[in-house]
Short mmCIF file of C-alpha atoms in Angstrom, two decimals:
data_model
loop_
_atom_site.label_atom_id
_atom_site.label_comp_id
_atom_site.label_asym_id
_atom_site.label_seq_id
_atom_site.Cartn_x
_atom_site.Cartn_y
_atom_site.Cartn_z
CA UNK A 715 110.31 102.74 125.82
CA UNK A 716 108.23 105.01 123.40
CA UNK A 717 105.09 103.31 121.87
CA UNK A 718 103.79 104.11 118.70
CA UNK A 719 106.83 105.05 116.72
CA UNK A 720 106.23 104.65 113.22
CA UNK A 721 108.50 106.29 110.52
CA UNK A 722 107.07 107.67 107.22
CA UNK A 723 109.12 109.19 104.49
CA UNK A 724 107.86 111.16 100.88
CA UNK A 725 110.97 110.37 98.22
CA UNK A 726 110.04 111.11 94.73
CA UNK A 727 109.54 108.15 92.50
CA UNK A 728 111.31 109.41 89.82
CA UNK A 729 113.87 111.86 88.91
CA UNK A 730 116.07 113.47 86.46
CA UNK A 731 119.63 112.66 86.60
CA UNK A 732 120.83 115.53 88.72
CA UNK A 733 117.94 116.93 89.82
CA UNK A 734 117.77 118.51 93.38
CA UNK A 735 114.75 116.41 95.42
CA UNK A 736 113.32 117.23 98.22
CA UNK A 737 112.66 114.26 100.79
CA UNK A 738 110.76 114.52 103.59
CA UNK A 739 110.52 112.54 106.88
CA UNK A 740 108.22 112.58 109.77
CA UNK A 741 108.25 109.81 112.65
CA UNK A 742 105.81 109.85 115.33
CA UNK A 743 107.85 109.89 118.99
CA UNK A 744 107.46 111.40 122.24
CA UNK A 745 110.41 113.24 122.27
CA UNK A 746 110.19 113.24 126.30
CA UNK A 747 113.25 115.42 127.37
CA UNK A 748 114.24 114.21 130.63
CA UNK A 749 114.08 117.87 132.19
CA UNK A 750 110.14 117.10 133.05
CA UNK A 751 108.40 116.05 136.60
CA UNK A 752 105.83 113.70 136.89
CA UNK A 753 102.69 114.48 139.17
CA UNK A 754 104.81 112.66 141.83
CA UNK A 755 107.49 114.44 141.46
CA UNK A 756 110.19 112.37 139.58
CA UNK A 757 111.91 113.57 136.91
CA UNK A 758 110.62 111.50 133.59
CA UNK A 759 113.64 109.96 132.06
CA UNK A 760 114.48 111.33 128.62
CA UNK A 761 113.52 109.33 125.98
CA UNK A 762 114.29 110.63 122.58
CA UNK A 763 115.42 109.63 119.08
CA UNK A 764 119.27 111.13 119.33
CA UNK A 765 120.82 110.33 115.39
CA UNK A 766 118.79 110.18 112.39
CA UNK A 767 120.94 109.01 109.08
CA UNK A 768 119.68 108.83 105.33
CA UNK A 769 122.32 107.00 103.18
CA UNK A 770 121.65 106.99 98.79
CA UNK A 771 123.27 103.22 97.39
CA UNK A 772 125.10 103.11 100.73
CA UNK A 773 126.57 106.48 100.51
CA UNK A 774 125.59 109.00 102.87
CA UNK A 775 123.45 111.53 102.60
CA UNK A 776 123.13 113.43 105.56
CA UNK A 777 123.51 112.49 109.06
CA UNK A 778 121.79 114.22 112.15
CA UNK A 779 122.12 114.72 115.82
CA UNK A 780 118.96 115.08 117.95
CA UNK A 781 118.87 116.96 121.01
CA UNK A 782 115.89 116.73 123.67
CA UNK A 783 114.92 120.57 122.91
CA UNK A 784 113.54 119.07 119.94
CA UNK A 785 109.93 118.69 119.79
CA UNK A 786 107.46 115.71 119.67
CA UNK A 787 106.71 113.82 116.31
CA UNK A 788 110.40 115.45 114.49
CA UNK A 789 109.56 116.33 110.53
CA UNK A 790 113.38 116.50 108.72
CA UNK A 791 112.80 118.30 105.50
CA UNK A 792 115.83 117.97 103.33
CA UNK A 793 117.41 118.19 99.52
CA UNK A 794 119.55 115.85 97.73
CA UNK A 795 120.85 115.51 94.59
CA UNK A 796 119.90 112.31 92.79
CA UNK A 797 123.10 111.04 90.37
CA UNK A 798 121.71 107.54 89.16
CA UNK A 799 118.46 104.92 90.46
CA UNK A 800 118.82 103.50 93.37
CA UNK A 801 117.21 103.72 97.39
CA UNK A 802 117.14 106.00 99.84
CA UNK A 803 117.72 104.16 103.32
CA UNK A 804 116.85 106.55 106.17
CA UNK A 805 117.80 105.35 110.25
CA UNK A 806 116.18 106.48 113.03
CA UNK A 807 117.69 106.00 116.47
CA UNK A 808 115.75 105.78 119.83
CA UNK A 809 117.59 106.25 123.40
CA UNK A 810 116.38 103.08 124.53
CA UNK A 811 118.32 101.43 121.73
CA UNK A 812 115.84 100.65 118.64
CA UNK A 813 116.57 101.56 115.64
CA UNK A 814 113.73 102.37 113.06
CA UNK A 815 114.30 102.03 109.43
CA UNK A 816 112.36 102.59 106.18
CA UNK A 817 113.93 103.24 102.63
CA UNK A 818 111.93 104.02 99.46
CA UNK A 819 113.56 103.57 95.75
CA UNK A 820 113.89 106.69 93.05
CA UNK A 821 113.67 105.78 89.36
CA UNK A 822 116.43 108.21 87.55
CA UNK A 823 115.97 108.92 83.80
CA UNK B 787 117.81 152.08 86.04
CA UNK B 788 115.87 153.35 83.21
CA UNK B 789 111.79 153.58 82.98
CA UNK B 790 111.47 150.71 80.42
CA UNK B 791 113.38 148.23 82.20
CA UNK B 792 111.16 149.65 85.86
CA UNK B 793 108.31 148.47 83.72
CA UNK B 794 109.30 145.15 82.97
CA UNK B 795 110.55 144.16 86.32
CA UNK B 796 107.20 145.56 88.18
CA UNK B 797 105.56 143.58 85.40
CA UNK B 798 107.53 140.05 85.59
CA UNK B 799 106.59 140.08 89.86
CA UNK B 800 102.79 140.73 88.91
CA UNK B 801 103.32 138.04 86.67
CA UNK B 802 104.67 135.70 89.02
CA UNK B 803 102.57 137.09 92.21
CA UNK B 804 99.47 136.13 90.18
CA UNK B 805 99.50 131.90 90.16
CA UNK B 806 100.36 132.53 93.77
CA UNK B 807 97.21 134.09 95.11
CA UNK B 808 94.98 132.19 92.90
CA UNK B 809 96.40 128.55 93.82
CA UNK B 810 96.27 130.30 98.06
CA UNK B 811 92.55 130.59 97.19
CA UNK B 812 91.92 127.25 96.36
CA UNK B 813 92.08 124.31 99.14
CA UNK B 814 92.86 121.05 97.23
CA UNK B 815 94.28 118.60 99.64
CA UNK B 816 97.12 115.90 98.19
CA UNK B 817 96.25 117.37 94.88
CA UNK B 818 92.89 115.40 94.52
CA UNK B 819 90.15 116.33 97.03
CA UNK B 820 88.67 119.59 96.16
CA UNK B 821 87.20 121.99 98.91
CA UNK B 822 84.49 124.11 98.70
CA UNK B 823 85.65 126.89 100.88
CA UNK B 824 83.21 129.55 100.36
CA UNK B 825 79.57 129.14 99.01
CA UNK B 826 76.18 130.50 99.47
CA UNK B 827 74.73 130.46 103.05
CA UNK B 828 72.06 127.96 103.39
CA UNK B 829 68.64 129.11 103.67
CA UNK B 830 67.65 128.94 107.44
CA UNK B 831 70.43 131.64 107.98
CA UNK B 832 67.67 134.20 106.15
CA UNK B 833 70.58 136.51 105.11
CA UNK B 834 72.25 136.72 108.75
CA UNK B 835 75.84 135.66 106.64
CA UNK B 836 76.49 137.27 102.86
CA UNK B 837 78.76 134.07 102.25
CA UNK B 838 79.64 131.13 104.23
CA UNK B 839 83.55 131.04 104.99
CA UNK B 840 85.97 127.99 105.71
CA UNK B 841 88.36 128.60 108.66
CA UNK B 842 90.81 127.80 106.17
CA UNK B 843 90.45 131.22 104.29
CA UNK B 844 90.70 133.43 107.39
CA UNK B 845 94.28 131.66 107.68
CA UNK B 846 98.34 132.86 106.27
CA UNK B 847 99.41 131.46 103.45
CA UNK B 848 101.91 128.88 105.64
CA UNK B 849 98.55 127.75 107.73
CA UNK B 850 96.79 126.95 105.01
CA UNK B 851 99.94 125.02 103.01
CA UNK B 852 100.32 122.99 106.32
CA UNK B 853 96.15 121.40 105.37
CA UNK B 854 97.11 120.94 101.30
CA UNK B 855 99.01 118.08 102.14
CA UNK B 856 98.27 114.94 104.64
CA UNK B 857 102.49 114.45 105.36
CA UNK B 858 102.57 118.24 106.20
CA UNK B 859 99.62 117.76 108.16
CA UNK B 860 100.48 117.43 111.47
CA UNK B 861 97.10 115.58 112.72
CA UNK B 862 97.52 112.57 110.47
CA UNK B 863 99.71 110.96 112.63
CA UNK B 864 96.38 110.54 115.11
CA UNK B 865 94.67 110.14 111.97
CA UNK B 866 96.81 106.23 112.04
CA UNK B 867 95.95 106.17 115.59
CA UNK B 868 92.31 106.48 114.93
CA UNK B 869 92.40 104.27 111.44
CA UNK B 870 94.82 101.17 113.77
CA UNK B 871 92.09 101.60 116.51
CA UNK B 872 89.33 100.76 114.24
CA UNK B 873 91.20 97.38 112.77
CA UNK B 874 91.69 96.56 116.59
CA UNK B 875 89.55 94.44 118.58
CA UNK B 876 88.76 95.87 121.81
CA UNK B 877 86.36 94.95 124.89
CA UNK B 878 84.69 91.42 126.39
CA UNK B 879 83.00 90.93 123.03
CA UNK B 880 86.48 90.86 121.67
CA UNK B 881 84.98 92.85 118.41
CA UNK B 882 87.21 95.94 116.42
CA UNK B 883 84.54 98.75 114.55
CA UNK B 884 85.64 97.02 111.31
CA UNK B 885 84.27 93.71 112.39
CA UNK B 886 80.74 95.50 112.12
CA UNK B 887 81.42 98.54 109.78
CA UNK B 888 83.74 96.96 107.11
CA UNK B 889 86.13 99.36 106.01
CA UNK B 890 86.03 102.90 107.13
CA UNK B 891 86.25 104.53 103.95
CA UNK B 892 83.21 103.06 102.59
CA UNK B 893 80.52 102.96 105.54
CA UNK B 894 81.98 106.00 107.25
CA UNK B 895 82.18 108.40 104.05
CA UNK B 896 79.13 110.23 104.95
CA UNK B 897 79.32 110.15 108.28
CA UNK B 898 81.29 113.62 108.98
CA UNK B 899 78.84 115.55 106.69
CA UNK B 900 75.81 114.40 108.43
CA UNK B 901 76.17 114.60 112.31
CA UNK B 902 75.34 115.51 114.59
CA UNK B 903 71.96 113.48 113.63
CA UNK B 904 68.65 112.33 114.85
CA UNK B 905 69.11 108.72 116.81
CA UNK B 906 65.84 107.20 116.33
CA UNK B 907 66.11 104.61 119.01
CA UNK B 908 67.85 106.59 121.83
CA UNK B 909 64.98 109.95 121.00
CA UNK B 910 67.68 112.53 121.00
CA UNK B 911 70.40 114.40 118.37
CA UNK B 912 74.11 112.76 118.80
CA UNK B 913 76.91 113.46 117.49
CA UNK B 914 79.85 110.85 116.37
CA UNK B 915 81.57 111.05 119.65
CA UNK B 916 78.38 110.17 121.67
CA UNK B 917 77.75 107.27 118.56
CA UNK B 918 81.37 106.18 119.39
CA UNK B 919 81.43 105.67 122.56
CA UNK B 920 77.49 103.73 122.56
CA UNK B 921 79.06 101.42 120.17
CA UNK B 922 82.05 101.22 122.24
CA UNK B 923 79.89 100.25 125.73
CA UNK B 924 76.94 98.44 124.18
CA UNK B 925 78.45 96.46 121.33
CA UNK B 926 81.97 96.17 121.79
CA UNK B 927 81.46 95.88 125.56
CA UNK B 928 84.22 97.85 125.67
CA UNK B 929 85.39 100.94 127.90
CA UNK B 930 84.14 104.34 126.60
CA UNK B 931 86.87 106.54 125.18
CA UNK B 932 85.52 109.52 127.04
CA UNK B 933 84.44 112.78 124.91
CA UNK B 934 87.18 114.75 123.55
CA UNK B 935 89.74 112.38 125.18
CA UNK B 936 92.51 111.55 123.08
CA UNK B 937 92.02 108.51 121.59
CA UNK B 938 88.00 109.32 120.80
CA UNK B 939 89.34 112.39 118.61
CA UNK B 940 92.08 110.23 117.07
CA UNK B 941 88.74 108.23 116.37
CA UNK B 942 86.80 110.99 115.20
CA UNK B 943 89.57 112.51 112.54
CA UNK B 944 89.61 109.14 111.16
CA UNK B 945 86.35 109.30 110.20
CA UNK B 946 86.72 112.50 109.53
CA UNK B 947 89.28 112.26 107.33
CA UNK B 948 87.43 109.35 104.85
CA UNK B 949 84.99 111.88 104.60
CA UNK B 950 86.68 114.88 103.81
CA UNK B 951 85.22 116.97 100.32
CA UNK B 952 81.57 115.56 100.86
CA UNK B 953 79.20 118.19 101.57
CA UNK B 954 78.22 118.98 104.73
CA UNK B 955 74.43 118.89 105.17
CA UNK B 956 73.37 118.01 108.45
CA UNK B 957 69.18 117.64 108.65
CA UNK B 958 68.35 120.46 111.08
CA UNK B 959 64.12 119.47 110.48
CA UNK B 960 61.76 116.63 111.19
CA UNK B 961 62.06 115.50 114.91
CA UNK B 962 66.20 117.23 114.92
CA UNK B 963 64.06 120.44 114.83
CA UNK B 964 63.78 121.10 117.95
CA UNK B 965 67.35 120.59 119.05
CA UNK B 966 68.43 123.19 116.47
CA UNK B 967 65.90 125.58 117.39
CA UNK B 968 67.49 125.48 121.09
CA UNK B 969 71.28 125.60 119.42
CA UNK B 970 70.22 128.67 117.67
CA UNK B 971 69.02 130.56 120.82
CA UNK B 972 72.27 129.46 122.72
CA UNK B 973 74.22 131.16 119.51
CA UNK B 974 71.98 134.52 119.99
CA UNK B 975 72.40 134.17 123.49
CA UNK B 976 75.06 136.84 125.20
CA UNK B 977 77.36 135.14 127.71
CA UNK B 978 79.38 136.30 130.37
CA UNK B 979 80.95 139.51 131.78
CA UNK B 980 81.88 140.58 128.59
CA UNK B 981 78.12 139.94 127.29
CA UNK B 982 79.13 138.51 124.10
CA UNK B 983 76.77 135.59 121.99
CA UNK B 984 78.48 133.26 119.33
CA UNK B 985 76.76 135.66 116.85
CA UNK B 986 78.70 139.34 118.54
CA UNK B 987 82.39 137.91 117.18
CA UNK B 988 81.13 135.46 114.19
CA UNK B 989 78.47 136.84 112.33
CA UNK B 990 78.70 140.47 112.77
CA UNK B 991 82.50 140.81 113.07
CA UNK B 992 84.12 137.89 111.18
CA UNK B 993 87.26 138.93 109.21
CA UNK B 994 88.11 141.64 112.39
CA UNK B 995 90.80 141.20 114.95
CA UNK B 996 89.51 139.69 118.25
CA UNK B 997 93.34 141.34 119.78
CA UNK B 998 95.65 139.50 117.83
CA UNK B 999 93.65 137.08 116.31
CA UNK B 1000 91.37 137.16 113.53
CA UNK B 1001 88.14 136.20 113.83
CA UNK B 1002 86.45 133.60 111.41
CA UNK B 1003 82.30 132.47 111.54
CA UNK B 1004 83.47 129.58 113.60
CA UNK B 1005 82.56 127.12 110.88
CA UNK B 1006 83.10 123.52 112.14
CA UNK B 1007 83.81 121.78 109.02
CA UNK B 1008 87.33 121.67 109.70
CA UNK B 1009 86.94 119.62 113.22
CA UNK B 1010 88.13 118.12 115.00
CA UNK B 1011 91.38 120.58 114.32
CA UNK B 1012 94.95 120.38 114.96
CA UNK B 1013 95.37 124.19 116.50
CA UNK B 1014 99.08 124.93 116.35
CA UNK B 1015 98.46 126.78 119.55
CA UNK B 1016 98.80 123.32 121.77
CA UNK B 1017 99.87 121.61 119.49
CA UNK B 1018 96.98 118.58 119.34
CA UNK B 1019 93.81 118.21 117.93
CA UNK B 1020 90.55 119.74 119.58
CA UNK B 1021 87.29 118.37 119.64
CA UNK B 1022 84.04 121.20 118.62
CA UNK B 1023 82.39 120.81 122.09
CA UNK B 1024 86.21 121.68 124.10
CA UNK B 1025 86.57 124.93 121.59
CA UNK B 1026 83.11 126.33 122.55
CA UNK B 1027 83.68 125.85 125.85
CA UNK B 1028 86.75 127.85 125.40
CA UNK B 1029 84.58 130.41 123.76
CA UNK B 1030 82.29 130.56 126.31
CA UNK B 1031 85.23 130.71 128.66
CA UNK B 1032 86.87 133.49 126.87
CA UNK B 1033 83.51 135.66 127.36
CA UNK B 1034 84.19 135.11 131.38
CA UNK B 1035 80.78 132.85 131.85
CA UNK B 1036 79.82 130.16 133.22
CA UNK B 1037 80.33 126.88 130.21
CA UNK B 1038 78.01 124.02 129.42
CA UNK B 1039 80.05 120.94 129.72
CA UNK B 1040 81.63 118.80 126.99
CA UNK B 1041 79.40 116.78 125.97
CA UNK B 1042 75.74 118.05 127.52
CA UNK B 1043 72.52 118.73 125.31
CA UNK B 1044 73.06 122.17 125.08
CA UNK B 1045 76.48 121.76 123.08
CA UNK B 1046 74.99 119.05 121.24
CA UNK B 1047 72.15 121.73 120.31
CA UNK B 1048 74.74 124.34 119.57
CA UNK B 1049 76.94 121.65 117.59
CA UNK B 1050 73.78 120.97 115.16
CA UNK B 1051 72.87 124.36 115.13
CA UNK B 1052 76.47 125.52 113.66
CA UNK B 1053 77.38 122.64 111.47
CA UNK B 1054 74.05 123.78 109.67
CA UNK B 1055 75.43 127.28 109.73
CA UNK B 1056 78.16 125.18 107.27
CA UNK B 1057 75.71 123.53 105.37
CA UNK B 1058 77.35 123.99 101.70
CA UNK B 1059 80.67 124.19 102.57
CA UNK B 1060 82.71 120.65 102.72
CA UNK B 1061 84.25 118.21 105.59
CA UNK B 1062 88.00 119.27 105.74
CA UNK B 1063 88.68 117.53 109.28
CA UNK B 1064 91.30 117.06 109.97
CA UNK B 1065 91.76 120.40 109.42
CA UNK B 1066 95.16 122.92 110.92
CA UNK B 1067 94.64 126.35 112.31
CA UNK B 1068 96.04 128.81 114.83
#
């Protein structure tokens, strides 16, 4: 069970119709990769975030598989194109089976 | 491709290269706090430094871009650690640092600028981390964080971070006089094997390549600081003991007078320049 995991996400507030954004998301997570010892000895069980989704008005956006060579705290830096107003819903989820979620709107003129 | 058209293309990339080195010399984090990243060096250094020198400007381009902006910013995620920790009540007196302090951005603005400082009731310079943990034990009844453990640097870039664009001016006379006198002979002091004081690499050699890395005047403005090297943030008193270390000596320990000496004696080194912890280097 990872501790601390909070998401945080930079959308944009407002957009042209059209225009290419660029979203950024960073959550805070161990990442532990299940290849690591203890001082004992026994191997750490992994414990990553293994999908991360971002969906626009229900439609998605982009959709991402984790693997545990990826490092501590992941930062997804990606661009979408924004057609009309409406929220960004971005999915996080954990090995241990949580599911962390946090959507921001965009404002298209 | 004829001469005329050369002309115009050389001229177009000086056009464009031009906005790009003047907004690389200019640290403005989020777009709203202004850095002063070079300035005049105060007056106790009697000419030792032409111009005092953020860490920041010794930096490439992508190092510094990673400190313009607090989601790019890799410490502010301890940053929230620090800032939940001080809303959270902690210890047998069941107290949180707000209960006392209020809100950190208004009692702790100053804070970064100023310390390591005079404690008028304990007779001796401290820095925050020492000031943490006392309020920790003997108000919060709490257990100490320990000095440049994780959580107390979490702690200290919090505070840090409220405070970042004041000017640092830490008070190196009246009874803090004496401390800084003994942090200045530690900094003129050659260490180790390879007989090297703070001053050999910093003062006389700043700018040069220590192997592969380039040397800056070890300003500490910018503590505590995320180093991309491990990947955490580092506390002033563990980096000089990896100094110290790298000259093959003998180090002070984290946390003993003389690094609180040496501490005082370089933040005033940095009086002028402004508070940029949490700040990202190599």
């Amino acid at each position: 069970m990872a501790d601390n995991v909070t998401p945080r996400v930079r959308v944009p507030r407002d957009a042209a119709a059209g225009e290419t954004i660029t979203i950024k998301t960073l959550i805070s997570h161990p990442m532990e990769s299940g290849q690591r010892k203890d001082s004992d000895g026994n191997t750490i069980p992994r414990s990553i975030i293994n999908r991360f989704t971002c969906e626009f008005n229900g439609e998605s956006v982009m959709e991402m598989i984790l693997e545990p060579a990826i490092s501590t705290n992941p930062f997804i830096e990606f661009q979408a194109i924004v057609p009309e107003s409406g929220t960004f819903a971005f999915t996080w989820y954990d090995d241990d089976g949580s599911v962390y979620e946090e959507s921001k709107d965009i404002a298209v003129s | 491709m004829t001469m005329s058209t050369l002309k115009t293309a050389v001229c177009g990339l000086a056009l464009l290269a031009a906005p790009l080195a003047a907004s690389a010399e200019e640290l403005v984090v989020n777009g709203e706090i202004e850095m002063i990243t070079e300035t005049e060096p105060a007056a106790h250094l009697d000419g030792a430094l032409s111009t005092v020198r953020s860490g920041w400007t010794f930096r490439t381009t992508e190092t510094k871009a990673l400190q313009m902006d607090d989601f790019e910013n890799p410490a502010m995620i301890s940053v929230d650690n620090g800032m939940a920790a001080w809303n959270t009540a902690d210890g047998a007196e069941g107290k949180s640092c707000a209960d006392c302090h209020g809100a950190m951005e208004d009692s702790m603005e100053m804070v970064r600028a100023t310390y390591p400082k005079w404690n008028e009731e304990a007779g001796e310079v401290r820095n925050i981390q020492m000031q943490i943990d006392d309020c920790r034990v003997n108000q919060m009844s709490a257990e100490p964080y320990g000095l440049d453990s994780r959580p107390m640097l979490a702690m200290e870039a919090a505070i840090s971070s409220v405070g970042r664009g004041q000017v640092v001016d830490v008070a190196i006379d009246g009874p803090a006089a004496e401390t800084w006198e003994k942090g200045k002979e530690i900094y003129y002091t050659r260490f180790g094997q390879l007989d090297l004081s703070c001053a050999s690499c910093h003062e006389l050699n700043y700018d040069n390549y220590i192997r592969a890395d380039h040397l800056s005047q070890g300003q500490i403005n910018g503590f505590p600081t995320y180093r991309l090297k491990n990947a955490r943030l580092n506390g002033t008193h563990s980096r000089f003991r990896g100094c110290i270390r790298d000259t093959r000596a003998e180090t002070y320990s984290v946390g003993s007078p003389e690094f609180v000496a040496l501490e005082l004696y370089v933040a005033s080194r940095g009086n002028g320049l402004t508070v940029e912890g949490p700040a990202v280097r190599n």
